[in-house]
């Protein structure tokens, strides 16, 4: 007897069987029938994130960091396709892709190539009636996840951007739009993507998408919940950002003068929607060797009325439960209080936070 | 002081606790009898409650008929009690509801469950009925392992899962087998629902 009468088991053992399987097997099981989907969904399996990467093919990745479990499903994969993942950090990559056939409109995927991402366990799933959004909705519904991040990793896609947007719009709402390596092939696609995917919760930019500052400002001025920029921006750029949470990362070399100017404008009323500014400046790695000092909070606050607070004062910031220890309280013209903290990283570099209290 | 000169102490033998192993007798539905230790029985919430409620003494166990377990056969019950005896005294895991559940199959259990799927099915059914938490965990894990590396089409065959079309056909057949009047009422109800009516009456 090589088969097992699963559905003849009582309800509890039926549930128990799929409590122990990996996400990949759970989804594979859920694709068998409506009944198996219901059983899989009732497991109440949760994931940390879901992201869709659009490049030469379209990839849905889900991860459960708590349990070190996850899966990747690739659609429209071509065996001979150039794998642009390998070249994300290759500065010499000229972005030329042989036999580029794009942009092409999305059609029904013939199949999905799925794997756990950790082992050599590739599955080919076929579901002839499924459009791309059906695949995404099916997987994310079983995993009780309501939103996805969309990543244009290499600013390259053989798919028509409007067609991708149309398909993803029928799937789960897009939480975050991530655009890496803008400019590697052409900025044209980046512009299209920003035009078409205009109402996401957050935007993560590796580089400024436009070469002229006016066009860039138009993007920065959008009302995102969070904007992440991994490239040096000017103080004027920062002043034009309209997002609740602003995260500037990477090697940025911001000076005390930069922050001082920004804070003075904030006190006068600029960036009224801003709730949290986080700057992770890794550019000071050499400071230890050069015996230079890190950014100094008191220099940042020169000419600004502030109150230094003991590190014993601990306040929890918003629903992310960020613990703010001490810092420097400053006040905007309308009485709104913000706390500035400057923290050195042991490996070099520093982290600057400005928490605006509600 | 020599042994001969040591003071003699009277010992009340009745006061010394004697470890007395208590066994119970169970009978399967095909009249196979098993003697199972009290400690092993504790792995089964159902049997443990049953023997507690019966309040048998050792004499009762010998003099009264074996406790009948009417819906489990001897072959399955033998596996169940072998498992319980091997794991007697072990803590019973508490399910905190978190998923995925991490379950390892120990070597003994793996050997015990080196059986055909028909018997495995009966073992799971028995573990569920007798409420033996860890036996249910490992036996279900064995069934879960059958899914490893399988496509949906392969899973359909392994787990004997009907397709949506087969499910629909079975549902229709069940409806047709219903009492004709009940079917008429159901159809009328569906029709009214389609027409947007809020109440059947």
Coordinates of C-alpha atoms in Angstrom, one line a residue:
Chain A
X1 CA 0.0 0.0 0.0
X2 CA 1.9 3.1 -1.2
X3 CA -0.9 5.6 -0.7
X4 CA -2.5 6.9 2.5
X5 CA -6.2 7.6 3.0
X6 CA -5.5 11.1 4.4
X7 CA -9.1 12.4 4.2
X8 CA -10.4 9.4 6.2
X9 CA -8.3 10.5 9.2
X10 CA -10.2 12.3 12.0
X11 CA -10.0 16.2 11.9
X12 CA -7.3 16.5 14.5
X13 CA -4.7 14.2 12.9
X14 CA -5.4 15.8 9.5
X15 CA -4.4 19.1 11.1
X16 CA -1.4 17.6 12.9
X17 CA 0.1 16.1 9.7
X18 CA 0.5 19.6 8.1
X19 CA 1.6 21.3 11.3
X20 CA 5.1 19.9 10.8
X21 CA 5.7 20.4 7.1
X22 CA 7.8 23.1 5.4
X23 CA 6.1 26.0 3.6
X24 CA 7.0 24.5 0.3
X25 CA 5.2 21.2 1.0
X26 CA 2.3 23.1 2.5
X27 CA 1.8 25.1 -0.7
X28 CA 2.3 22.0 -2.8
X29 CA -0.5 20.3 -0.9
X30 CA -2.7 23.4 -1.1
X31 CA -2.5 23.3 -4.9
X32 CA -4.2 19.8 -5.1
X33 CA -7.8 20.9 -4.6
X34 CA -10.1 23.5 -2.9
X35 CA -10.4 21.1 0.0
X36 CA -6.6 20.8 0.4
X37 CA -6.3 24.6 0.2
X38 CA -8.8 24.9 3.0
X39 CA -6.8 22.4 5.2
X40 CA -3.5 24.2 4.4
X41 CA -5.0 27.6 5.2
X42 CA -6.4 26.4 8.5
X43 CA -2.9 25.8 9.6
X44 CA -2.6 29.5 10.2
X45 CA 1.0 29.5 9.0
X46 CA 2.5 33.0 9.1
X47 CA 5.4 34.5 7.2
X48 CA 7.7 37.5 7.8
X49 CA 7.6 38.9 4.3
X50 CA 6.6 38.3 0.7
X51 CA 8.4 40.0 -2.2
X52 CA 8.1 39.9 -5.9
X53 CA 11.2 40.5 -8.0
X54 CA 10.7 41.5 -11.5
X55 CA 13.7 41.0 -13.8
X56 CA 14.1 38.5 -16.7
X57 CA 11.6 36.4 -14.9
X58 CA 9.2 37.1 -12.1
X59 CA 10.0 35.6 -8.7
X60 CA 7.8 35.4 -5.6
X61 CA 9.8 34.8 -2.4
X62 CA 8.2 34.2 1.0
X63 CA 10.2 33.9 4.2
X64 CA 9.4 33.0 7.8
X65 CA 12.4 34.3 9.7
X66 CA 11.1 33.0 13.0
X67 CA 11.3 29.4 11.9
X68 CA 14.0 29.7 9.2
X69 CA 11.6 28.5 6.5
X70 CA 10.7 29.9 3.2
X71 CA 10.2 29.3 -0.5
X72 CA 10.8 30.8 -3.9
X73 CA 8.5 30.4 -6.9
X74 CA 9.8 31.6 -10.3
X75 CA 7.5 32.3 -13.2
X76 CA 8.4 32.8 -16.9
X77 CA 11.8 31.3 -16.2
X78 CA 13.9 30.6 -19.3
X79 CA 16.7 28.1 -18.9
X80 CA 19.1 30.1 -21.0
X81 CA 18.0 33.3 -19.2
X82 CA 20.8 35.5 -18.0
X83 CA 20.7 35.4 -14.2
X84 CA 21.0 39.0 -13.2
X85 CA 21.2 38.2 -9.5
X86 CA 24.8 37.4 -9.9
X87 CA 25.7 40.8 -11.1
X88 CA 23.9 43.0 -8.6
X89 CA 27.1 44.2 -7.0
X90 CA 29.3 43.9 -10.1
X91 CA 30.3 47.5 -10.9
X92 CA 31.8 46.5 -14.2
X93 CA 28.6 44.9 -15.4
X94 CA 27.6 46.8 -18.5
X95 CA 24.0 45.7 -18.4
X96 CA 24.0 44.3 -21.9
X97 CA 21.7 41.3 -22.1
X98 CA 22.0 39.1 -25.1
X99 CA 18.9 38.4 -27.1
X100 CA 16.9 40.9 -25.2
X101 CA 13.3 40.4 -26.4
X102 CA 11.4 42.8 -24.1
X103 CA 9.3 44.5 -23.3
X104 CA 6.7 41.7 -23.6
X105 CA 3.2 41.6 -22.1
X106 CA 2.5 39.1 -19.3
X107 CA 0.6 36.0 -20.3
X108 CA -0.6 33.0 -18.2
X109 CA 2.5 31.4 -16.7
X110 CA 3.0 27.9 -18.0
X111 CA 4.2 26.7 -14.7
X112 CA 5.9 27.8 -11.5
X113 CA 9.4 26.5 -10.5
X114 CA 9.4 26.3 -6.8
X115 CA 12.1 25.6 -4.3
X116 CA 12.8 26.1 -0.6
X117 CA 15.9 28.1 -1.6
X118 CA 18.0 26.1 0.8
X119 CA 18.2 22.7 -0.9
X120 CA 18.2 21.1 -4.3
X121 CA 14.5 20.5 -4.2
X122 CA 13.0 22.1 -7.3
X123 CA 9.3 21.5 -8.0
X124 CA 7.4 22.3 -11.1
X125 CA 3.9 23.3 -10.3
X126 CA 1.4 23.5 -13.1
X127 CA -2.1 25.1 -12.9
X128 CA -3.3 25.9 -16.4
X129 CA -6.1 28.0 -15.2
X130 CA -3.9 30.3 -13.1
X131 CA -2.9 33.8 -14.2
X132 CA 0.1 35.3 -12.4
X133 CA -2.1 37.0 -9.8
X134 CA -3.9 33.8 -9.1
X135 CA -0.6 32.1 -8.2
X136 CA 0.4 35.1 -5.9
X137 CA -3.0 35.2 -4.3
X138 CA -3.2 31.5 -3.7
X139 CA 0.2 31.3 -2.0
X140 CA -0.2 34.4 0.1
X141 CA -3.8 33.5 1.1
X142 CA -2.6 30.1 2.4
X143 CA 0.1 31.9 4.3
X144 CA -2.2 34.7 5.6
X145 CA -0.1 37.5 4.2
X146 CA -1.9 40.5 2.9
X147 CA 0.8 42.6 1.3
X148 CA 3.9 42.2 -0.9
X149 CA 7.0 44.2 -1.7
X150 CA 7.8 44.6 -5.3
X151 CA 11.5 44.8 -6.3
X152 CA 13.0 45.9 -9.6
X153 CA 16.4 44.7 -8.7
X154 CA 18.5 45.4 -11.7
X155 CA 16.3 48.0 -13.4
X156 CA 15.9 45.4 -16.1
X157 CA 12.8 43.5 -17.1
X158 CA 11.8 41.8 -20.3
X159 CA 8.2 42.5 -19.3
X160 CA 6.1 45.5 -20.1
X161 CA 5.8 47.5 -16.9
X162 CA 2.2 48.3 -17.4
X163 CA 1.4 44.7 -17.9
X164 CA 3.3 43.8 -14.7
X165 CA 1.4 46.5 -12.8
X166 CA -1.9 45.3 -14.1
X167 CA -1.2 41.7 -13.0
X168 CA 0.1 42.7 -9.6
X169 CA -2.8 45.0 -9.0
X170 CA -5.1 42.0 -9.1
X171 CA -3.0 40.3 -6.5
X172 CA -2.3 41.5 -2.9
X173 CA -1.8 45.3 -2.3
X174 CA 1.8 46.4 -2.8
X175 CA 3.4 47.4 0.4
X176 CA 6.8 48.5 -0.7
X177 CA 8.5 49.3 -4.0
X178 CA 12.2 48.6 -4.1
X179 CA 14.4 49.8 -6.9
X180 CA 18.0 48.8 -6.9
X181 CA 20.7 49.8 -9.3
X182 CA 18.8 52.4 -11.1
X183 CA 20.8 53.6 -14.1
X184 CA 22.6 50.3 -14.7
X185 CA 20.8 49.7 -18.1
X186 CA 18.5 52.6 -18.5
X187 CA 16.6 55.0 -16.3
X188 CA 13.7 54.8 -18.7
X189 CA 12.3 51.7 -17.0
X190 CA 12.8 53.2 -13.6
X191 CA 10.7 56.2 -14.6
X192 CA 8.0 54.0 -16.0
X193 CA 8.0 51.9 -12.8
X194 CA 7.7 55.1 -10.6
X195 CA 4.9 56.4 -12.7
X196 CA 2.9 53.2 -12.8
X197 CA 3.6 52.0 -9.2
X198 CA 2.8 55.3 -7.6
X199 CA 0.7 54.4 -4.6
X200 CA 2.8 52.0 -2.6
X201 CA 3.3 52.3 1.2
X202 CA 7.0 52.7 0.9
X203 CA 9.8 53.3 -1.5
X204 CA 13.3 52.0 -1.3
X205 CA 15.7 53.6 -3.8
X206 CA 19.3 52.6 -4.3
X207 CA 19.9 55.6 -6.4
X208 CA 18.0 58.8 -7.3
X209 CA 15.9 57.8 -10.3
X210 CA 16.2 61.0 -12.3
X211 CA 19.2 63.0 -13.3
X212 CA 17.6 66.3 -12.7
X213 CA 16.8 67.5 -9.2
X214 CA 13.3 68.7 -10.0
X215 CA 12.1 65.3 -11.2
X216 CA 13.7 63.6 -8.2
X217 CA 12.0 66.1 -5.8
X218 CA 8.6 65.1 -7.3
X219 CA 9.3 61.6 -6.2
X220 CA 10.6 62.6 -2.8
X221 CA 7.6 64.7 -2.2
X222 CA 5.2 61.8 -2.5
X223 CA 3.3 60.8 0.7
X224 CA 4.9 57.5 1.5
X225 CA 4.8 55.9 4.9
X226 CA 8.5 55.2 4.6
X227 CA 11.2 56.2 2.1
X228 CA 14.6 54.6 2.1
X229 CA 17.4 56.2 0.1
X230 CA 20.8 54.5 -0.2
X231 CA 22.5 57.4 -1.9
X232 CA 23.8 60.8 -0.7
X233 CA 21.1 63.4 -1.0
X234 CA 21.3 67.2 -0.4
X235 CA 19.7 69.0 2.5
X236 CA 17.2 70.5 0.0
X237 CA 16.3 66.9 -1.1
X238 CA 15.8 65.9 2.5
X239 CA 13.7 69.0 3.2
X240 CA 11.4 68.1 0.3
X241 CA 10.6 64.6 1.6
X242 CA 7.0 64.2 2.7
X243 CA 7.1 60.7 4.2
X244 CA 6.4 59.7 7.8
X245 CA 9.6 57.7 8.1
X246 CA 12.8 58.7 6.4
X247 CA 15.7 56.3 6.3
X248 CA 19.0 57.4 4.7
X249 CA 21.5 54.6 4.5
X250 CA 24.8 53.7 3.0
X251 CA 28.0 55.6 2.7
X252 CA 26.9 59.2 3.0
X253 CA 29.4 61.4 4.6
X254 CA 26.9 63.8 6.0
X255 CA 28.3 66.6 8.1
X256 CA 27.2 68.2 11.4
X257 CA 26.5 71.3 9.3
X258 CA 24.1 69.3 7.1
X259 CA 22.1 68.1 10.1
X260 CA 22.3 71.5 11.8
X261 CA 20.7 73.2 8.8
X262 CA 18.1 70.5 8.5
X263 CA 17.1 70.7 12.2
X264 CA 16.8 74.5 12.0
X265 CA 14.4 74.2 9.0
X266 CA 12.4 71.5 10.9
X267 CA 12.0 73.8 13.9
X268 CA 10.6 76.4 11.5
X269 CA 8.1 73.9 10.2
X270 CA 9.6 71.9 7.3
X271 CA 8.9 68.2 6.9
X272 CA 5.6 68.5 8.9
X273 CA 4.6 64.8 8.3
X274 CA 8.0 63.4 9.4
X275 CA 7.7 61.1 12.4
X276 CA 11.1 59.5 12.4
X277 CA 14.4 60.3 10.6
X278 CA 17.0 57.6 10.7
X279 CA 20.4 58.1 9.2
X280 CA 22.8 55.2 9.2
X281 CA 26.1 56.6 8.1
X282 CA 28.7 54.0 7.4
X283 CA 31.2 56.4 5.8
X284 CA 33.1 57.0 9.0
X285 CA 34.7 53.6 9.1
X286 CA 38.1 55.2 8.6
X287 CA 37.6 57.6 11.4
X288 CA 39.1 55.2 13.9
X289 CA 42.3 54.8 11.9
X290 CA 42.5 58.5 11.2
X291 CA 41.8 59.4 14.8
X292 CA 39.0 61.6 13.6
X293 CA 35.9 62.2 15.8
X294 CA 32.5 60.9 14.9
X295 CA 29.6 63.3 14.4
X296 CA 29.2 65.3 17.5
X297 CA 25.6 65.9 18.8
X298 CA 26.5 69.3 20.3
X299 CA 27.9 70.5 17.0
X300 CA 24.8 69.3 15.2
X301 CA 22.8 71.4 17.7
X302 CA 24.8 74.5 17.5
X303 CA 22.6 77.6 17.6
X304 CA 19.5 75.4 18.5
X305 CA 17.8 75.5 21.9
X306 CA 17.9 72.0 23.3
X307 CA 17.8 70.0 26.5
X308 CA 20.2 67.2 27.1
X309 CA 18.3 64.2 28.6
X310 CA 19.9 61.5 30.8
X311 CA 20.2 58.0 29.3
X312 CA 18.1 56.8 32.2
X313 CA 15.1 58.3 30.5
X314 CA 13.6 55.6 28.3
X315 CA 10.7 56.2 26.1
X316 CA 9.1 53.8 23.6
X317 CA 8.6 55.2 20.2
X318 CA 5.5 54.3 18.1
X319 CA 4.2 50.8 17.3
X320 CA 7.7 49.5 16.4
X321 CA 8.6 49.7 20.1
X322 CA 11.8 51.5 19.4
X323 CA 13.4 52.3 22.8
X324 CA 14.8 55.8 22.9
X325 CA 17.4 56.2 25.6
X326 CA 18.2 59.8 26.6
X327 CA 19.2 62.1 23.8
X328 CA 18.6 65.8 23.1
X329 CA 15.1 67.2 23.1
X330 CA 14.4 70.0 20.7
X331 CA 11.1 71.8 20.1
X332 CA 9.4 72.9 16.9
X333 CA 7.8 76.4 16.6
X334 CA 4.3 74.8 17.3
X335 CA 5.4 73.0 20.5
X336 CA 6.1 69.6 18.9
X337 CA 9.0 67.9 20.7
X338 CA 11.6 65.7 19.0
X339 CA 14.5 63.8 20.5
X340 CA 17.8 63.6 18.7
X341 CA 20.1 60.7 19.4
X342 CA 23.6 60.0 18.0
X343 CA 25.0 56.5 18.5
X344 CA 28.4 55.3 17.3
X345 CA 28.7 51.9 15.8
X346 CA 31.5 49.8 17.2
X347 CA 32.6 48.9 13.7
X348 CA 32.7 52.5 12.8
X349 CA 30.1 54.9 11.5
X350 CA 27.2 56.1 13.4
X351 CA 23.4 56.2 13.6
X352 CA 21.4 59.4 14.0
X353 CA 17.8 59.3 14.9
X354 CA 15.3 62.1 15.2
X355 CA 12.1 60.9 16.9
X356 CA 9.2 63.3 16.6
X357 CA 6.8 62.7 19.5
X358 CA 3.1 62.8 18.8
Chain B
X1 CA 32.5 -1.3 67.1
X2 CA 32.1 -4.9 65.8
X3 CA 29.0 -6.0 63.9
X4 CA 28.1 -8.4 66.7
X5 CA 28.0 -5.5 69.2
X6 CA 25.8 -3.2 67.1
X7 CA 22.5 -2.3 68.7
X8 CA 19.4 -4.2 67.4
X9 CA 16.6 -2.0 66.1
X10 CA 13.2 -3.3 65.6
X11 CA 12.0 -2.5 62.1
X12 CA 8.3 -2.2 61.3
X13 CA 8.3 -3.8 57.9
X14 CA 4.9 -2.4 57.1
X15 CA 6.3 1.1 57.3
X16 CA 8.9 0.5 54.5
X17 CA 7.5 1.7 51.2
X18 CA 7.5 -1.2 48.7
X19 CA 7.6 -0.3 45.1
X20 CA 4.6 -2.3 43.8
X21 CA 4.1 -2.2 40.1
X22 CA 0.6 -2.1 39.1
X23 CA -0.6 -3.6 35.8
X24 CA -3.8 -3.4 34.0
X25 CA -5.4 -5.8 31.5
X26 CA -6.9 -4.6 28.3
X27 CA -8.6 -6.5 25.5
X28 CA -8.8 -5.6 21.8
X29 CA -11.8 -6.0 19.7
X30 CA -10.4 -9.2 18.3
X31 CA -10.0 -10.6 21.9
X32 CA -6.2 -10.2 22.2
X33 CA -5.3 -9.4 25.8
X34 CA -2.5 -7.1 27.0
X35 CA -0.9 -6.4 30.4
X36 CA 0.2 -2.8 30.6
X37 CA 2.0 -1.0 33.4
X38 CA 0.3 1.9 35.2
X39 CA 3.2 4.2 34.2
X40 CA 2.8 3.3 30.6
X41 CA -0.9 4.0 30.7
X42 CA -0.2 7.5 31.8
X43 CA 0.8 8.3 28.2
X44 CA -2.8 7.9 27.2
X45 CA -5.1 10.5 28.7
X46 CA -8.2 8.5 27.8
X47 CA -7.0 5.2 29.4
X48 CA -5.5 7.0 32.4
X49 CA -8.8 8.6 33.2
X50 CA -10.6 5.3 32.7
X51 CA -8.5 3.4 35.1
X52 CA -8.6 6.2 37.7
X53 CA -12.3 6.2 37.5
X54 CA -12.5 2.4 37.9
X55 CA -10.2 2.5 41.0
X56 CA -9.1 -1.2 40.5
X57 CA -6.8 -2.9 43.0
X58 CA -4.3 -5.5 41.9
X59 CA -6.8 -8.2 42.9
X60 CA -9.5 -6.5 40.9
X61 CA -7.2 -6.5 37.8
X62 CA -6.7 -10.3 38.2
X63 CA -10.2 -11.2 39.1
X64 CA -12.3 -8.9 36.9
X65 CA -12.5 -9.2 33.1
X66 CA -9.9 -7.3 31.0
X67 CA -10.9 -3.7 30.1
X68 CA -12.3 -3.9 26.6
X69 CA -11.2 -1.4 23.9
X70 CA -13.8 -2.2 21.4
X71 CA -12.7 -0.2 18.4
X72 CA -9.0 -1.1 18.2
X73 CA -7.7 -4.4 16.9
X74 CA -5.0 -6.4 18.5
X75 CA -2.3 -5.7 16.0
X76 CA -2.7 -1.9 16.4
X77 CA -3.1 -2.1 20.2
X78 CA 0.1 -4.1 20.4
X79 CA 2.0 -1.2 18.7
X80 CA 0.2 1.3 20.9
X81 CA 1.2 -0.4 24.1
X82 CA 4.7 -1.2 22.9
X83 CA 5.1 2.6 22.3
X84 CA 3.6 3.4 25.7
X85 CA 5.9 1.0 27.6
X86 CA 9.0 2.3 25.8
X87 CA 8.1 6.0 26.6
X88 CA 6.6 5.4 30.1
X89 CA 7.5 8.2 32.6
X90 CA 8.3 10.6 29.8
X91 CA 6.7 14.1 30.0
X92 CA 3.7 14.5 27.8
X93 CA 4.3 17.4 25.4
X94 CA 2.0 20.4 25.7
X95 CA 0.8 21.9 22.4
X96 CA 1.1 25.7 22.6
X97 CA -0.6 26.0 19.2
X98 CA 2.5 27.4 17.4
X99 CA 3.3 26.3 13.9
X100 CA 5.3 24.8 12.4
X101 CA 5.6 22.2 15.0
X102 CA 9.1 20.6 15.4
X103 CA 8.7 16.8 15.7
X104 CA 11.6 14.4 15.6
X105 CA 11.0 10.7 15.2
X106 CA 13.2 8.8 17.6
X107 CA 14.9 5.6 16.3
X108 CA 12.6 3.3 18.4
X109 CA 9.5 5.0 17.0
X110 CA 10.8 4.9 13.5
X111 CA 11.3 1.1 13.8
X112 CA 7.9 0.7 15.4
X113 CA 6.3 2.6 12.6
X114 CA 8.1 0.6 9.9
X115 CA 4.7 -0.8 8.9
X116 CA 2.4 -0.6 5.9
X117 CA 0.3 2.5 5.5
X118 CA -2.9 0.7 6.4
X119 CA -1.6 -0.2 9.9
X120 CA -0.1 3.3 10.2
X121 CA -3.6 4.7 9.5
X122 CA -5.0 2.5 12.3
X123 CA -2.2 3.6 14.6
X124 CA -2.9 7.3 14.1
X125 CA -6.6 6.6 14.6
X126 CA -5.8 4.8 17.9
X127 CA -3.4 7.5 19.1
X128 CA -6.1 10.1 18.5
X129 CA -8.8 8.0 20.1
X130 CA -6.7 7.1 23.2
X131 CA -5.3 10.7 23.3
X132 CA -1.6 9.7 23.3
X133 CA -0.2 13.1 22.3
X134 CA 3.4 12.2 21.4
X135 CA 2.4 9.0 19.5
X136 CA 0.0 11.1 17.5
X137 CA 2.8 13.7 16.9
X138 CA 5.3 11.1 15.6
X139 CA 2.8 9.1 13.6
X140 CA 1.5 12.2 11.9
X141 CA 5.0 13.3 11.2
X142 CA 5.6 10.1 9.4
X143 CA 2.6 10.8 7.2
X144 CA 3.9 14.4 6.7
X145 CA 7.2 13.0 5.5
X146 CA 5.4 11.3 2.6
X147 CA 4.8 14.8 1.2
X148 CA 8.5 15.5 0.9
X149 CA 9.6 16.3 -2.7
X150 CA 6.1 15.6 -4.1
X151 CA 4.3 17.7 -6.7
X152 CA 0.5 18.4 -6.2
X153 CA -0.2 15.6 -8.7
X154 CA 2.0 13.1 -6.8
X155 CA 0.4 14.3 -3.5
X156 CA -3.0 13.6 -4.9
X157 CA -2.0 10.0 -5.5
X158 CA -0.2 9.5 -2.2
X159 CA -2.9 11.0 0.0
X160 CA -5.8 9.7 -2.2
X161 CA -7.1 13.3 -2.5
X162 CA -10.1 13.8 -4.9
X163 CA -9.9 16.6 -7.5
X164 CA -12.4 19.4 -7.3
X165 CA -14.5 17.8 -10.0
X166 CA -14.6 14.5 -8.1
X167 CA -15.6 16.4 -4.9
X168 CA -18.4 18.1 -6.8
X169 CA -19.6 14.9 -8.3
X170 CA -19.6 13.2 -4.8
X171 CA -21.5 16.2 -3.4
X172 CA -24.1 15.9 -6.2
X173 CA -24.4 12.2 -5.7
X174 CA -25.0 12.7 -2.0
X175 CA -27.7 15.3 -2.7
X176 CA -29.4 13.0 -5.1
X177 CA -29.4 10.2 -2.5
X178 CA -31.2 12.6 -0.1
X179 CA -34.8 12.4 0.6
X180 CA -36.6 13.9 -2.4
X181 CA -38.6 16.4 -0.3
X182 CA -35.5 17.6 1.5
X183 CA -33.8 18.1 -1.8
X184 CA -36.7 20.1 -3.1
X185 CA -36.6 22.3 0.0
X186 CA -32.9 22.8 -0.5
X187 CA -33.3 23.7 -4.1
X188 CA -36.0 26.2 -3.3
X189 CA -33.8 27.7 -0.6
X190 CA -30.9 28.0 -3.1
X191 CA -33.3 29.6 -5.7
X192 CA -34.5 32.2 -3.2
X193 CA -30.9 32.9 -2.2
X194 CA -30.1 33.6 -5.8
X195 CA -33.1 35.9 -6.1
X196 CA -31.7 37.9 -3.2
X197 CA -34.4 37.0 -0.6
X198 CA -33.3 37.4 3.0
X199 CA -35.6 34.9 4.6
X200 CA -36.8 31.5 3.5
X201 CA -40.1 31.9 5.3

